[in-house]
Structures are given as C-alpha cells and as structure tokens.
Amino acid sequence: MDASYNYEFLAHPKIISGKCSLENIPAELAGYDAQKPLVIARKSIVQQEGITKKFVRAFADSMVVLGAVYDEVENYAGISKAREAAFLFTERGCDSLIALGSGAAVDLAKAVNVLVSEKADNLSAFYEGKAIDDILKPLLFIPAGRTNGRESSNTMIIDNREIKSDFLYPEVIVIDPRMTSVCRSDDVAESAAIAFAQSFAVFAAKKHNPMTAAVAHPALSYLSQCLEQGLKRPKNKSTSIALTNASVVASIAYDNTRPGTTNLLAEELARATDLSVGVVTGMLLPSVIELMGKKEFPVSDELLLAIGGLDVYAAVAPQDRARKGLETALKLARVLLSFLPASLKELNVQKYIFNEVARTVAQKCDDIFSENDFAEILEAAWGRRREY
C-alpha cells in the first residue's frame, strides 16, 4: 500500500470567512440550541473604537441575547479570571461562549468552558491527567489581534500549564474583515511568524501527511501573497483576512503533525527569557531554514509549490525543488525580519542560556536536528546583523 495513505487527521472547527461573517453567528448558535452566549474578549480589542458596536450590531435581527461581556483579559489567562468568568456564565444563565480576540481570550474561554461544563472549581485534576471525556458548551472563536497559534487547536494554557483534549476545539471559527483589521504591524509580524513556522513544520516533517500538507498549503500561499503588504498596511481588510486565514489553517495543520523545530525552540527560549513567542519565532526562522539548506536536510517538494506557486514550481527541475523551496522560504522569512529586531543580541538575550535551551529542546524533539544544531541556530540568531 502507498505510504501516503497511512495518516491521521482531525479538523474539527467549522470555518466561516468573508464579509458579513459575523451575521452568521446567530444561526450557528441556533444549530447548537443556544441563544445566550458569554463573550470573553481581550480588553485591547473592545477598547478600539467601533469594534464593540460592529460586533453587537451583528445580532440586531436575531433572537440571540448577549449574556455578558467579560473583558478582563489581555496577555495572560489564569484560573482566577476563569473562575470569575465561569461565575458570570452561571449567574447570567448563559448557554454558550464566544471568544472575541485571540491569544489569552481563547485560552480563558476554553478554561471557562471546562469549568462550567464539568461543574468544577479548578483545573488541577486535568493538569494531573484526568481526561475531558464529554462534549462541552458550544464555543465560537472570532479572530482579532495578535495570535499565539493555539486558538484553533485542541490546546489551552492556563497559568502557564497546558491541557490538551479534542473537546477543546472551537465549534466554529468566524473570520470577518471588520474584526481582523485591528492589528498593528508588530501584531501581524508575530502572528505571521507563528503561522509560517507551523505550516513550514508540516513540509519539513519526516513523515509526509497528505491531509496536513493540503491544509498547510493555503497558509503558506496566503503568507507569500499578502505578508509584505499586510506588514506595511495592517488595517487593510483584504490582506488582514488573508493572513488571519493563514493563521487559522496553519494551526489546524500543525495540530496534526509533530512539533516543529522552530516552534519548540521558540517556545523554550521565550519561556527562558520572557520574550514574546511570536518575536522569537520570527527571529529563529531564517536561522533554521539556513541550517536546513546548509546541511541539505530533506523537505517536501510541495514547500516550493505552496510558497512559489505553480509556475515557479513547474519551471524547476524535480531534483532541485526541495532546495529551491528552502530558498523561497528563506526570502519570505527575511520579509518578516524587517519588522522584528535583527538579532537576539539586540534584545539582551544572554548566550549562557543557549546550551540549556538546546538540551531541553533536543529531549523533546524527535527530529533531524541535534542538540548542537539547536545551539548553532541560537548562535546564528544572536549574532545576526541587519542585512534586509
């Protein structure tokens, strides 16, 4: 049997993308027999002029009643805030959840969902391995602002501790240009870096999965076509919705593959330095790709097709497509770097932590990279000069 038929894949969320997508929310809630959602939103999102009004207006001609809006969340999701929001959910008689904004707002919404659905006061049992073994309340996710790459996945992080369950996927992801065009250039750069690293990991994986490749393909295509303009004009609706789609589908694809080198290294370095994962990811990507090219590590030919397009792919000889794919990926990664710090040295990252970070990642990573390779990547990212 062809090895390409041997794979696993799960893509749970329904995705609604485009103009007036918000107006589909009442019908989606009705499909779950729900009409009174608790909205959990990032404070920085609801404080932007006109965002709340546009969101509320989408429910004007429906039977949906917004139970409450909990906006006491920004960059960190903790159990104390989850309890507050869960109490509000119960007190107002809510039957569903909407996460407005990305990052911690979605983590918090997932935590609230577990607390109210499991009738629990904390998550300690789930940290210790208890499974979430039943369907939770309907959760809808509306991307807005900087993403962390987990929103569309089966993962949440509360108080810096991770819980995974296939019941944590959002039921519906609603991508509307009125919500996606609220980013700044640095938000776009960080979100795009994570999406790039996640989708790149699919094509660099040892075992090819045709389904994850099919989902990761449009993510890289959107990034290739829209990244430069999206960084320069983050409020542009057409580019912002394209880049948000890239983040969503990259997260779904990455959820079905082994953890990627760049992602693991960035997460560990961010944990050791308190830097943003998005910033670190964007700064490590060129070094990872350069090392893969230098050591001729294998990547899928489809990487070139996704980034370069069909004409470029067809013009390159089959034996050269993997190498050319890495070259085009490196060019795209350098576009990101123009909106990020040039090096880890600029961020005052101390080199003495590199060996420990490299050792930790090597223990987690079932990959073609060794501990020495990880250390070399960190050194290259530390000493890089602004050249592009």
mmCIF file of C-alpha atoms in Angstrom:
data_model
loop_
_atom_site.group_PDB
_atom_site.id
_atom_site.type_symbol
_atom_site.label_atom_id
_atom_site.label_comp_id
_atom_site.label_asym_id
_atom_site.label_seq_id
_atom_site.Cartn_x
_atom_site.Cartn_y
_atom_site.Cartn_z
ATOM 1 C CA MET A 1 0.000 0.000 0.000
ATOM 2 C CA ASP A 2 1.187 3.524 -0.811
ATOM 3 C CA ALA A 3 2.642 5.135 2.343
ATOM 4 C CA SER A 4 0.710 8.335 1.574
ATOM 5 C CA TYR A 5 -2.473 6.537 2.649
ATOM 6 C CA ASN A 6 -1.123 5.988 6.172
ATOM 7 C CA TYR A 7 -2.017 9.053 8.204
ATOM 8 C CA GLU A 8 -4.235 10.533 10.902
ATOM 9 C CA PHE A 9 -6.016 13.857 10.599
ATOM 10 C CA LEU A 10 -8.676 15.770 12.537
ATOM 11 C CA ALA A 11 -10.041 19.193 11.621
ATOM 12 C CA HIS A 12 -12.936 19.840 13.959
ATOM 13 C CA PRO A 13 -13.806 23.548 13.653
ATOM 14 C CA LYS A 14 -16.188 24.829 11.025
ATOM 15 C CA ILE A 15 -14.714 27.956 9.392
ATOM 16 C CA ILE A 16 -16.820 30.850 8.117
ATOM 17 C CA SER A 17 -14.746 33.521 6.390
ATOM 18 C CA GLY A 18 -15.598 36.668 4.469
ATOM 19 C CA LYS A 19 -17.779 39.755 4.502
ATOM 20 C CA CYS A 20 -20.707 39.711 6.941
ATOM 21 C CA SER A 21 -19.452 36.502 8.572
ATOM 22 C CA LEU A 22 -20.449 37.850 11.992
ATOM 23 C CA GLU A 23 -24.086 37.815 10.928
ATOM 24 C CA ASN A 24 -23.892 34.004 10.661
ATOM 25 C CA ILE A 25 -23.285 33.613 14.397
ATOM 26 C CA PRO A 26 -26.974 33.524 15.473
ATOM 27 C CA ALA A 27 -27.696 30.705 13.018
ATOM 28 C CA GLU A 28 -24.621 28.788 14.176
ATOM 29 C CA LEU A 29 -25.659 29.140 17.815
ATOM 30 C CA ALA A 30 -29.184 28.028 16.956
ATOM 31 C CA GLY A 31 -27.713 24.852 15.486
ATOM 32 C CA TYR A 32 -26.488 24.031 18.995
ATOM 33 C CA ASP A 33 -29.782 25.117 20.576
ATOM 34 C CA ALA A 34 -28.012 28.096 22.142
ATOM 35 C CA GLN A 35 -29.005 31.758 22.197
ATOM 36 C CA LYS A 36 -27.365 33.357 25.236
ATOM 37 C CA PRO A 37 -23.569 33.413 24.895
ATOM 38 C CA LEU A 38 -20.996 34.778 27.304
ATOM 39 C CA VAL A 39 -18.499 36.859 25.331
ATOM 40 C CA ILE A 40 -14.883 36.719 26.518
ATOM 41 C CA ALA A 41 -12.855 39.463 24.864
ATOM 42 C CA ARG A 42 -9.380 40.927 25.042
ATOM 43 C CA LYS A 43 -9.540 44.365 26.618
ATOM 44 C CA SER A 44 -7.329 45.886 23.932
ATOM 45 C CA ILE A 45 -9.805 44.711 21.281
ATOM 46 C CA VAL A 46 -13.012 46.026 22.833
ATOM 47 C CA GLN A 47 -11.332 49.351 23.624
ATOM 48 C CA GLN A 48 -10.738 50.004 19.933
ATOM 49 C CA GLU A 49 -13.224 52.473 18.549
ATOM 50 C CA GLY A 50 -16.188 50.891 16.807
ATOM 51 C CA ILE A 51 -15.269 47.235 17.381
ATOM 52 C CA THR A 52 -17.867 46.531 20.068
ATOM 53 C CA LYS A 53 -20.553 48.348 18.099
ATOM 54 C CA LYS A 54 -19.823 46.317 14.954
ATOM 55 C CA PHE A 55 -19.868 43.096 16.934
ATOM 56 C CA VAL A 56 -23.145 43.807 18.759
ATOM 57 C CA ARG A 57 -24.812 45.016 15.566
ATOM 58 C CA ALA A 58 -24.400 41.538 14.060
ATOM 59 C CA PHE A 59 -27.046 40.243 16.490
ATOM 60 C CA ALA A 60 -29.571 43.027 15.856
ATOM 61 C CA ASP A 61 -32.105 40.969 13.897
ATOM 62 C CA SER A 62 -31.744 37.732 15.821
ATOM 63 C CA MET A 63 -33.084 36.043 18.932
ATOM 64 C CA VAL A 64 -29.601 35.961 20.473
ATOM 65 C CA VAL A 65 -29.151 37.789 23.775
ATOM 66 C CA LEU A 66 -25.591 38.506 24.873
ATOM 67 C CA GLY A 67 -25.490 37.248 28.444
ATOM 68 C CA ALA A 68 -22.457 39.342 29.363
ATOM 69 C CA VAL A 69 -19.113 40.570 28.065
ATOM 70 C CA TYR A 70 -16.081 39.647 30.169
ATOM 71 C CA ASP A 71 -13.101 41.731 29.036
ATOM 72 C CA GLU A 72 -10.725 41.462 31.995
ATOM 73 C CA VAL A 73 -8.140 39.576 29.968
ATOM 74 C CA GLU A 74 -5.143 40.677 27.928
ATOM 75 C CA ASN A 75 -1.941 38.645 27.604
ATOM 76 C CA TYR A 76 -2.289 36.089 30.400
ATOM 77 C CA ALA A 77 -5.007 33.557 31.187
ATOM 78 C CA GLY A 78 -5.184 32.443 34.819
ATOM 79 C CA ILE A 79 -7.537 30.291 36.868
ATOM 80 C CA SER A 80 -8.721 33.240 38.987
ATOM 81 C CA LYS A 81 -10.069 35.037 35.921
ATOM 82 C CA ALA A 82 -11.503 31.777 34.609
ATOM 83 C CA ARG A 83 -13.450 31.373 37.875
ATOM 84 C CA GLU A 84 -14.744 34.945 37.631
ATOM 85 C CA ALA A 85 -15.954 34.407 34.083
ATOM 86 C CA ALA A 86 -17.428 30.994 34.939
ATOM 87 C CA PHE A 87 -19.393 32.570 37.800
ATOM 88 C CA LEU A 88 -20.679 35.222 35.399
ATOM 89 C CA PHE A 89 -21.646 32.487 32.914
ATOM 90 C CA THR A 90 -23.731 30.688 35.549
ATOM 91 C CA GLU A 91 -25.150 33.842 37.141
ATOM 92 C CA ARG A 92 -26.443 35.165 33.808
ATOM 93 C CA GLY A 93 -27.804 31.817 32.633
ATOM 94 C CA CYS A 94 -25.546 31.579 29.586
ATOM 95 C CA ASP A 95 -25.512 28.521 27.349
ATOM 96 C CA SER A 96 -22.519 29.098 25.058
ATOM 97 C CA LEU A 97 -19.270 31.048 24.695
ATOM 98 C CA ILE A 98 -17.811 33.455 22.150
ATOM 99 C CA ALA A 99 -14.101 34.303 22.267
ATOM 100 C CA LEU A 100 -13.554 37.721 20.685
ATOM 101 C CA GLY A 101 -9.882 38.337 20.063
ATOM 102 C CA SER A 102 -7.033 35.880 20.069
ATOM 103 C CA GLY A 103 -4.426 34.537 22.460
ATOM 104 C CA ALA A 104 -5.341 34.569 26.139
ATOM 105 C CA ALA A 105 -9.015 35.343 25.424
ATOM 106 C CA VAL A 106 -9.393 31.967 23.716
ATOM 107 C CA ASP A 107 -7.401 30.117 26.387
ATOM 108 C CA LEU A 108 -9.639 31.675 29.024
ATOM 109 C CA ALA A 109 -12.817 30.818 27.097
ATOM 110 C CA LYS A 110 -11.702 27.186 26.856
ATOM 111 C CA ALA A 111 -10.964 27.115 30.596
ATOM 112 C CA VAL A 112 -14.365 28.608 31.425
ATOM 113 C CA ASN A 113 -15.972 26.015 29.177
ATOM 114 C CA VAL A 114 -14.322 23.191 31.110
ATOM 115 C CA LEU A 115 -15.264 24.694 34.492
ATOM 116 C CA VAL A 116 -18.956 25.200 33.667
ATOM 117 C CA SER A 117 -19.385 22.003 31.658
ATOM 118 C CA GLU A 118 -17.598 19.766 34.167
ATOM 119 C CA LYS A 119 -19.044 21.696 37.151
ATOM 120 C CA ALA A 120 -15.523 22.134 38.506
ATOM 121 C CA ASP A 121 -13.931 24.888 40.590
ATOM 122 C CA ASN A 122 -10.387 24.389 39.316
ATOM 123 C CA LEU A 123 -8.404 22.543 36.670
ATOM 124 C CA SER A 124 -5.996 20.646 38.922
ATOM 125 C CA ALA A 125 -7.457 17.236 38.039
ATOM 126 C CA PHE A 126 -6.947 17.938 34.338
ATOM 127 C CA TYR A 127 -3.345 19.045 34.920
ATOM 128 C CA GLU A 128 -2.780 15.675 36.596
ATOM 129 C CA GLY A 129 -4.066 13.710 33.630
ATOM 130 C CA LYS A 130 -7.842 13.500 34.015
ATOM 131 C CA ALA A 131 -9.447 13.408 30.588
ATOM 132 C CA ILE A 132 -12.163 15.763 29.418
ATOM 133 C CA ASP A 133 -14.494 12.996 28.336
ATOM 134 C CA ASP A 134 -17.694 14.752 27.358
ATOM 135 C CA ILE A 135 -18.876 17.401 24.927
ATOM 136 C CA LEU A 136 -18.523 20.948 26.276
ATOM 137 C CA LYS A 137 -20.658 24.039 25.689
ATOM 138 C CA PRO A 138 -20.573 25.485 22.156
ATOM 139 C CA LEU A 139 -17.529 27.748 21.714
ATOM 140 C CA LEU A 140 -17.204 30.182 18.817
ATOM 141 C CA PHE A 141 -13.933 31.950 18.084
ATOM 142 C CA ILE A 142 -13.676 35.328 16.320
ATOM 143 C CA PRO A 143 -10.015 36.087 15.477
ATOM 144 C CA ALA A 144 -8.911 39.663 16.141
ATOM 145 C CA GLY A 145 -5.445 40.914 17.009
ATOM 146 C CA ARG A 146 -2.224 39.016 17.682
ATOM 147 C CA THR A 147 -2.467 35.212 17.673
ATOM 148 C CA ASN A 148 -0.475 32.606 19.583
ATOM 149 C CA GLY A 149 -1.086 29.660 17.246
ATOM 150 C CA ARG A 150 -3.223 27.671 19.706
ATOM 151 C CA GLU A 151 -6.620 29.283 19.209
ATOM 152 C CA SER A 152 -7.867 26.870 16.537
ATOM 153 C CA SER A 153 -6.298 23.838 18.212
ATOM 154 C CA ASN A 154 -7.202 21.338 20.934
ATOM 155 C CA THR A 155 -4.897 23.025 23.457
ATOM 156 C CA MET A 156 -5.216 25.660 26.162
ATOM 157 C CA ILE A 157 -2.626 27.138 28.516
ATOM 158 C CA ILE A 158 -3.811 28.395 31.896
ATOM 159 C CA ASP A 159 -1.298 29.683 34.441
ATOM 160 C CA ASN A 160 1.458 28.504 32.062
ATOM 161 C CA ARG A 161 0.235 24.892 32.224
ATOM 162 C CA GLU A 162 -1.019 23.056 29.169
ATOM 163 C CA ILE A 163 -4.149 20.940 28.807
ATOM 164 C CA LYS A 164 -4.991 19.074 25.595
ATOM 165 C CA SER A 165 -8.270 17.467 24.579
ATOM 166 C CA ASP A 166 -10.141 17.094 21.311
ATOM 167 C CA PHE A 167 -13.169 18.573 23.118
ATOM 168 C CA LEU A 168 -11.286 21.899 23.380
ATOM 169 C CA TYR A 169 -11.550 22.704 19.685
ATOM 170 C CA PRO A 170 -13.818 25.674 18.899
ATOM 171 C CA GLU A 171 -17.008 24.562 17.209
ATOM 172 C CA VAL A 172 -16.982 27.468 14.760
ATOM 173 C CA ILE A 173 -14.320 29.989 13.714
ATOM 174 C CA VAL A 174 -15.762 33.209 12.300
ATOM 175 C CA ILE A 175 -13.288 35.292 10.271
ATOM 176 C CA ASP A 176 -14.676 38.727 9.453
ATOM 177 C CA PRO A 177 -12.627 41.604 7.965
ATOM 178 C CA ARG A 178 -14.273 44.042 10.385
ATOM 179 C CA MET A 179 -12.547 42.168 13.210
ATOM 180 C CA THR A 180 -9.284 41.108 11.557
ATOM 181 C CA SER A 181 -8.210 44.620 10.550
ATOM 182 C CA VAL A 182 -7.473 45.753 14.120
ATOM 183 C CA CYS A 183 -3.794 44.732 14.154
ATOM 184 C CA ARG A 184 -0.621 46.793 14.239
ATOM 185 C CA SER A 185 2.379 45.840 12.110
ATOM 186 C CA ASP A 186 4.111 44.126 15.040
ATOM 187 C CA ASP A 187 0.966 42.060 15.707
ATOM 188 C CA VAL A 188 0.910 40.992 12.061
ATOM 189 C CA ALA A 189 4.615 40.089 12.116
ATOM 190 C CA GLU A 190 4.334 37.946 15.243
ATOM 191 C CA SER A 191 1.147 36.179 14.136
ATOM 192 C CA ALA A 192 2.568 35.541 10.669
ATOM 193 C CA ALA A 193 5.820 34.190 12.126
ATOM 194 C CA ILE A 194 3.948 31.573 14.144
ATOM 195 C CA ALA A 195 1.732 30.629 11.183
ATOM 196 C CA PHE A 196 4.807 30.386 8.942
ATOM 197 C CA ALA A 197 6.679 28.163 11.408
ATOM 198 C CA GLN A 198 3.650 25.913 11.920
ATOM 199 C CA SER A 199 2.971 25.395 8.224
ATOM 200 C CA PHE A 200 6.704 25.059 7.437
ATOM 201 C CA ALA A 201 6.899 22.262 10.031
ATOM 202 C CA VAL A 202 4.345 20.282 8.023
ATOM 203 C CA PHE A 203 6.540 20.274 4.901
ATOM 204 C CA ALA A 204 9.720 19.605 6.897
ATOM 205 C CA ALA A 205 8.243 16.641 8.798
ATOM 206 C CA LYS A 206 9.902 13.229 8.453
ATOM 207 C CA LYS A 207 6.617 11.538 7.589
ATOM 208 C CA HIS A 208 4.540 13.139 4.843
ATOM 209 C CA ASN A 209 0.849 13.526 5.677
ATOM 210 C CA PRO A 210 -1.164 14.453 2.564
ATOM 211 C CA MET A 211 -4.006 15.969 4.576
ATOM 212 C CA THR A 212 -1.856 18.258 6.713
ATOM 213 C CA ALA A 213 0.042 19.299 3.577
ATOM 214 C CA ALA A 214 -3.246 20.120 1.846
ATOM 215 C CA VAL A 215 -4.289 22.335 4.772
ATOM 216 C CA ALA A 216 -0.863 23.948 5.268
ATOM 217 C CA HIS A 217 -0.569 24.754 1.553
ATOM 218 C CA PRO A 218 -3.044 27.699 1.549
ATOM 219 C CA ALA A 219 -1.466 29.049 4.745
ATOM 220 C CA LEU A 220 1.899 29.461 3.033
ATOM 221 C CA SER A 221 0.240 30.710 -0.151
ATOM 222 C CA TYR A 222 -1.624 33.441 1.765
ATOM 223 C CA LEU A 223 1.594 34.415 3.546
ATOM 224 C CA SER A 224 3.562 34.525 0.305
ATOM 225 C CA GLN A 225 0.955 36.665 -1.451
ATOM 226 C CA CYS A 226 -0.062 39.028 1.349
ATOM 227 C CA LEU A 227 2.645 39.221 4.022
ATOM 228 C CA GLU A 228 4.606 42.194 2.725
ATOM 229 C CA GLN A 229 1.517 44.325 2.107
ATOM 230 C CA GLY A 230 -0.043 43.163 5.378
ATOM 231 C CA LEU A 231 3.011 44.325 7.323
ATOM 232 C CA LYS A 232 3.002 47.720 5.624
ATOM 233 C CA ARG A 233 -0.791 48.202 5.753
ATOM 234 C CA PRO A 234 -2.081 46.142 8.690
ATOM 235 C CA LYS A 235 -5.526 47.776 8.582
ATOM 236 C CA ASN A 236 -6.160 46.671 5.001
ATOM 237 C CA LYS A 237 -9.176 44.364 5.131
ATOM 238 C CA SER A 238 -8.309 42.065 2.235
ATOM 239 C CA THR A 239 -4.766 41.343 3.415
ATOM 240 C CA SER A 240 -5.746 41.096 7.085
ATOM 241 C CA ILE A 241 -8.411 38.478 6.379
ATOM 242 C CA ALA A 242 -5.969 36.510 4.200
ATOM 243 C CA LEU A 243 -3.308 36.490 6.927
ATOM 244 C CA THR A 244 -5.878 35.559 9.572
ATOM 245 C CA ASN A 245 -6.959 32.621 7.422
ATOM 246 C CA ALA A 246 -3.293 31.637 7.191
ATOM 247 C CA SER A 247 -3.027 31.618 10.994
ATOM 248 C CA VAL A 248 -6.197 29.564 11.427
ATOM 249 C CA VAL A 249 -5.426 26.850 8.878
ATOM 250 C CA ALA A 250 -1.739 26.687 9.875
ATOM 251 C CA SER A 251 -2.811 25.995 13.452
ATOM 252 C CA ILE A 252 -5.141 23.201 12.319
ATOM 253 C CA ALA A 253 -2.434 21.645 10.128
ATOM 254 C CA TYR A 254 0.190 21.910 12.880
ATOM 255 C CA ASP A 255 -2.182 20.263 15.330
ATOM 256 C CA ASN A 256 -1.977 17.162 13.145
ATOM 257 C CA THR A 257 1.810 16.956 12.834
ATOM 258 C CA ARG A 258 4.780 16.501 15.128
ATOM 259 C CA PRO A 259 6.037 19.631 16.910
ATOM 260 C CA GLY A 260 8.310 21.625 14.615
ATOM 261 C CA THR A 261 11.895 22.620 15.318
ATOM 262 C CA THR A 262 11.294 26.367 15.164
ATOM 263 C CA ASN A 263 8.172 26.221 17.318
ATOM 264 C CA LEU A 264 9.754 24.121 20.064
ATOM 265 C CA LEU A 265 12.917 26.201 20.123
ATOM 266 C CA ALA A 266 10.973 29.475 20.160
ATOM 267 C CA GLU A 267 8.668 28.325 22.962
ATOM 268 C CA GLU A 268 11.572 27.186 25.127
ATOM 269 C CA LEU A 269 13.595 30.360 24.512
ATOM 270 C CA ALA A 270 10.552 32.547 25.166
ATOM 271 C CA ARG A 271 9.973 30.686 28.434
ATOM 272 C CA ALA A 272 13.589 31.273 29.476
ATOM 273 C CA THR A 273 13.632 34.975 28.564
ATOM 274 C CA ASP A 274 10.006 36.172 28.934
ATOM 275 C CA LEU A 275 10.083 37.353 25.326
ATOM 276 C CA SER A 276 7.070 37.028 23.053
ATOM 277 C CA VAL A 277 6.881 33.655 21.297
ATOM 278 C CA GLY A 278 5.964 35.406 18.050
ATOM 279 C CA VAL A 279 9.031 37.650 18.120
ATOM 280 C CA VAL A 280 11.363 34.763 18.922
ATOM 281 C CA THR A 281 9.786 32.559 16.248
ATOM 282 C CA GLY A 282 10.287 35.201 13.574
ATOM 283 C CA MET A 283 13.909 35.702 14.591
ATOM 284 C CA LEU A 284 14.731 31.977 14.606
ATOM 285 C CA LEU A 285 13.045 31.051 11.318
ATOM 286 C CA PRO A 286 15.824 32.316 8.977
ATOM 287 C CA SER A 287 18.489 30.531 11.024
ATOM 288 C CA VAL A 288 16.541 27.259 10.971
ATOM 289 C CA ILE A 289 15.972 27.443 7.212
ATOM 290 C CA GLU A 290 19.611 28.406 6.539
ATOM 291 C CA LEU A 291 20.863 25.409 8.541
ATOM 292 C CA MET A 292 18.471 23.062 6.739
ATOM 293 C CA GLY A 293 19.819 24.288 3.402
ATOM 294 C CA LYS A 294 23.441 24.109 4.538
ATOM 295 C CA LYS A 295 23.099 20.509 5.761
ATOM 296 C CA GLU A 296 20.743 19.517 2.928
ATOM 297 C CA PHE A 297 18.035 18.301 5.269
ATOM 298 C CA PRO A 298 15.057 16.863 3.364
ATOM 299 C CA VAL A 299 11.860 18.858 2.873
ATOM 300 C CA SER A 300 8.812 18.173 0.755
ATOM 301 C CA ASP A 301 8.806 19.442 -2.833
ATOM 302 C CA GLU A 302 5.373 20.880 -2.050
ATOM 303 C CA LEU A 303 7.019 23.633 0.002
ATOM 304 C CA LEU A 304 8.067 25.310 -3.245
ATOM 305 C CA LEU A 305 4.600 24.850 -4.740
ATOM 306 C CA ALA A 306 2.937 26.451 -1.700
ATOM 307 C CA ILE A 307 5.216 29.497 -1.499
ATOM 308 C CA GLY A 308 6.302 29.998 -5.099
ATOM 309 C CA GLY A 309 3.150 28.983 -6.935
ATOM 310 C CA LEU A 310 2.547 26.596 -9.816
ATOM 311 C CA ASP A 311 4.565 28.488 -12.462
ATOM 312 C CA VAL A 312 7.702 28.634 -10.314
ATOM 313 C CA TYR A 313 7.267 25.004 -9.261
ATOM 314 C CA ALA A 314 6.876 23.798 -12.857
ATOM 315 C CA ALA A 315 9.940 25.743 -14.016
ATOM 316 C CA VAL A 316 12.264 23.998 -11.531
ATOM 317 C CA ALA A 317 13.675 20.538 -12.173
ATOM 318 C CA PRO A 318 12.220 17.896 -9.800
ATOM 319 C CA GLN A 319 15.589 17.188 -8.164
ATOM 320 C CA ASP A 320 16.048 20.893 -7.350
ATOM 321 C CA ARG A 321 12.594 21.656 -5.940
ATOM 322 C CA ALA A 322 13.411 20.941 -2.297
ATOM 323 C CA ARG A 323 16.458 23.234 -2.400
ATOM 324 C CA LYS A 324 14.526 25.943 -4.230
ATOM 325 C CA GLY A 325 11.689 25.589 -1.717
ATOM 326 C CA LEU A 326 14.077 26.381 1.136
ATOM 327 C CA GLU A 327 15.429 29.377 -0.786
ATOM 328 C CA THR A 328 11.943 30.826 -1.313
ATOM 329 C CA ALA A 329 11.058 30.121 2.320
ATOM 330 C CA LEU A 330 14.184 31.992 3.434
ATOM 331 C CA LYS A 331 13.237 35.028 1.347
ATOM 332 C CA LEU A 332 9.800 35.081 2.961
ATOM 333 C CA ALA A 333 11.299 34.715 6.443
ATOM 334 C CA ARG A 334 13.546 37.708 5.757
ATOM 335 C CA VAL A 335 10.494 39.816 4.938
ATOM 336 C CA LEU A 336 9.312 39.135 8.488
ATOM 337 C CA LEU A 337 12.687 40.105 9.941
ATOM 338 C CA SER A 338 12.387 43.604 8.519
ATOM 339 C CA PHE A 339 9.617 44.237 11.084
ATOM 340 C CA LEU A 340 11.320 42.473 14.004
ATOM 341 C CA PRO A 341 14.540 43.033 15.963
ATOM 342 C CA ALA A 342 17.538 41.977 13.880
ATOM 343 C CA SER A 343 19.093 39.697 16.486
ATOM 344 C CA LEU A 344 18.664 38.154 19.918
ATOM 345 C CA LYS A 345 21.628 40.279 20.975
ATOM 346 C CA GLU A 346 19.526 43.422 20.397
ATOM 347 C CA LEU A 347 17.015 42.047 22.920
ATOM 348 C CA ASN A 348 19.762 41.498 25.514
ATOM 349 C CA VAL A 349 19.365 37.724 25.458
ATOM 350 C CA GLN A 350 22.288 36.166 27.336
ATOM 351 C CA LYS A 351 24.207 33.470 25.472
ATOM 352 C CA TYR A 352 24.820 31.381 28.581
ATOM 353 C CA ILE A 353 21.238 30.048 28.425
ATOM 354 C CA PHE A 354 21.660 28.613 24.911
ATOM 355 C CA ASN A 355 23.138 25.251 25.916
ATOM 356 C CA GLU A 356 20.340 24.547 28.378
ATOM 357 C CA VAL A 357 17.658 25.630 25.893
ATOM 358 C CA ALA A 358 19.221 23.461 23.170
ATOM 359 C CA ARG A 359 19.446 20.472 25.523
ATOM 360 C CA THR A 360 15.817 20.811 26.620
ATOM 361 C CA VAL A 361 14.522 21.071 23.056
ATOM 362 C CA ALA A 362 16.649 18.119 21.901
ATOM 363 C CA GLN A 363 14.985 15.977 24.579
ATOM 364 C CA LYS A 364 11.514 16.988 23.370
ATOM 365 C CA CYS A 365 12.154 16.893 19.647
ATOM 366 C CA ASP A 366 12.032 13.741 17.544
ATOM 367 C CA ASP A 367 13.636 15.476 14.600
ATOM 368 C CA ILE A 368 16.594 15.600 12.245
ATOM 369 C CA PHE A 369 18.259 18.275 14.389
ATOM 370 C CA SER A 370 20.755 17.502 17.151
ATOM 371 C CA GLU A 371 21.483 19.453 20.321
ATOM 372 C CA ASN A 372 24.491 21.015 18.576
ATOM 373 C CA ASP A 373 22.255 22.080 15.687
ATOM 374 C CA PHE A 374 19.891 23.849 18.073
ATOM 375 C CA ALA A 375 22.815 25.646 19.709
ATOM 376 C CA GLU A 376 24.086 26.685 16.264
ATOM 377 C CA ILE A 377 20.657 28.105 15.356
ATOM 378 C CA LEU A 378 20.567 30.155 18.558
ATOM 379 C CA GLU A 379 24.103 31.452 17.989
ATOM 380 C CA ALA A 380 23.241 32.485 14.427
ATOM 381 C CA ALA A 381 20.095 34.317 15.574
ATOM 382 C CA TRP A 382 22.067 36.048 18.348
ATOM 383 C CA GLY A 383 24.802 37.419 16.103
ATOM 384 C CA ARG A 384 22.762 38.274 13.007
ATOM 385 C CA ARG A 385 23.248 41.737 11.529
ATOM 386 C CA ARG A 386 20.571 43.817 9.877
ATOM 387 C CA GLU A 387 21.051 42.997 6.196
ATOM 388 C CA TYR A 388 17.496 43.030 4.903
#
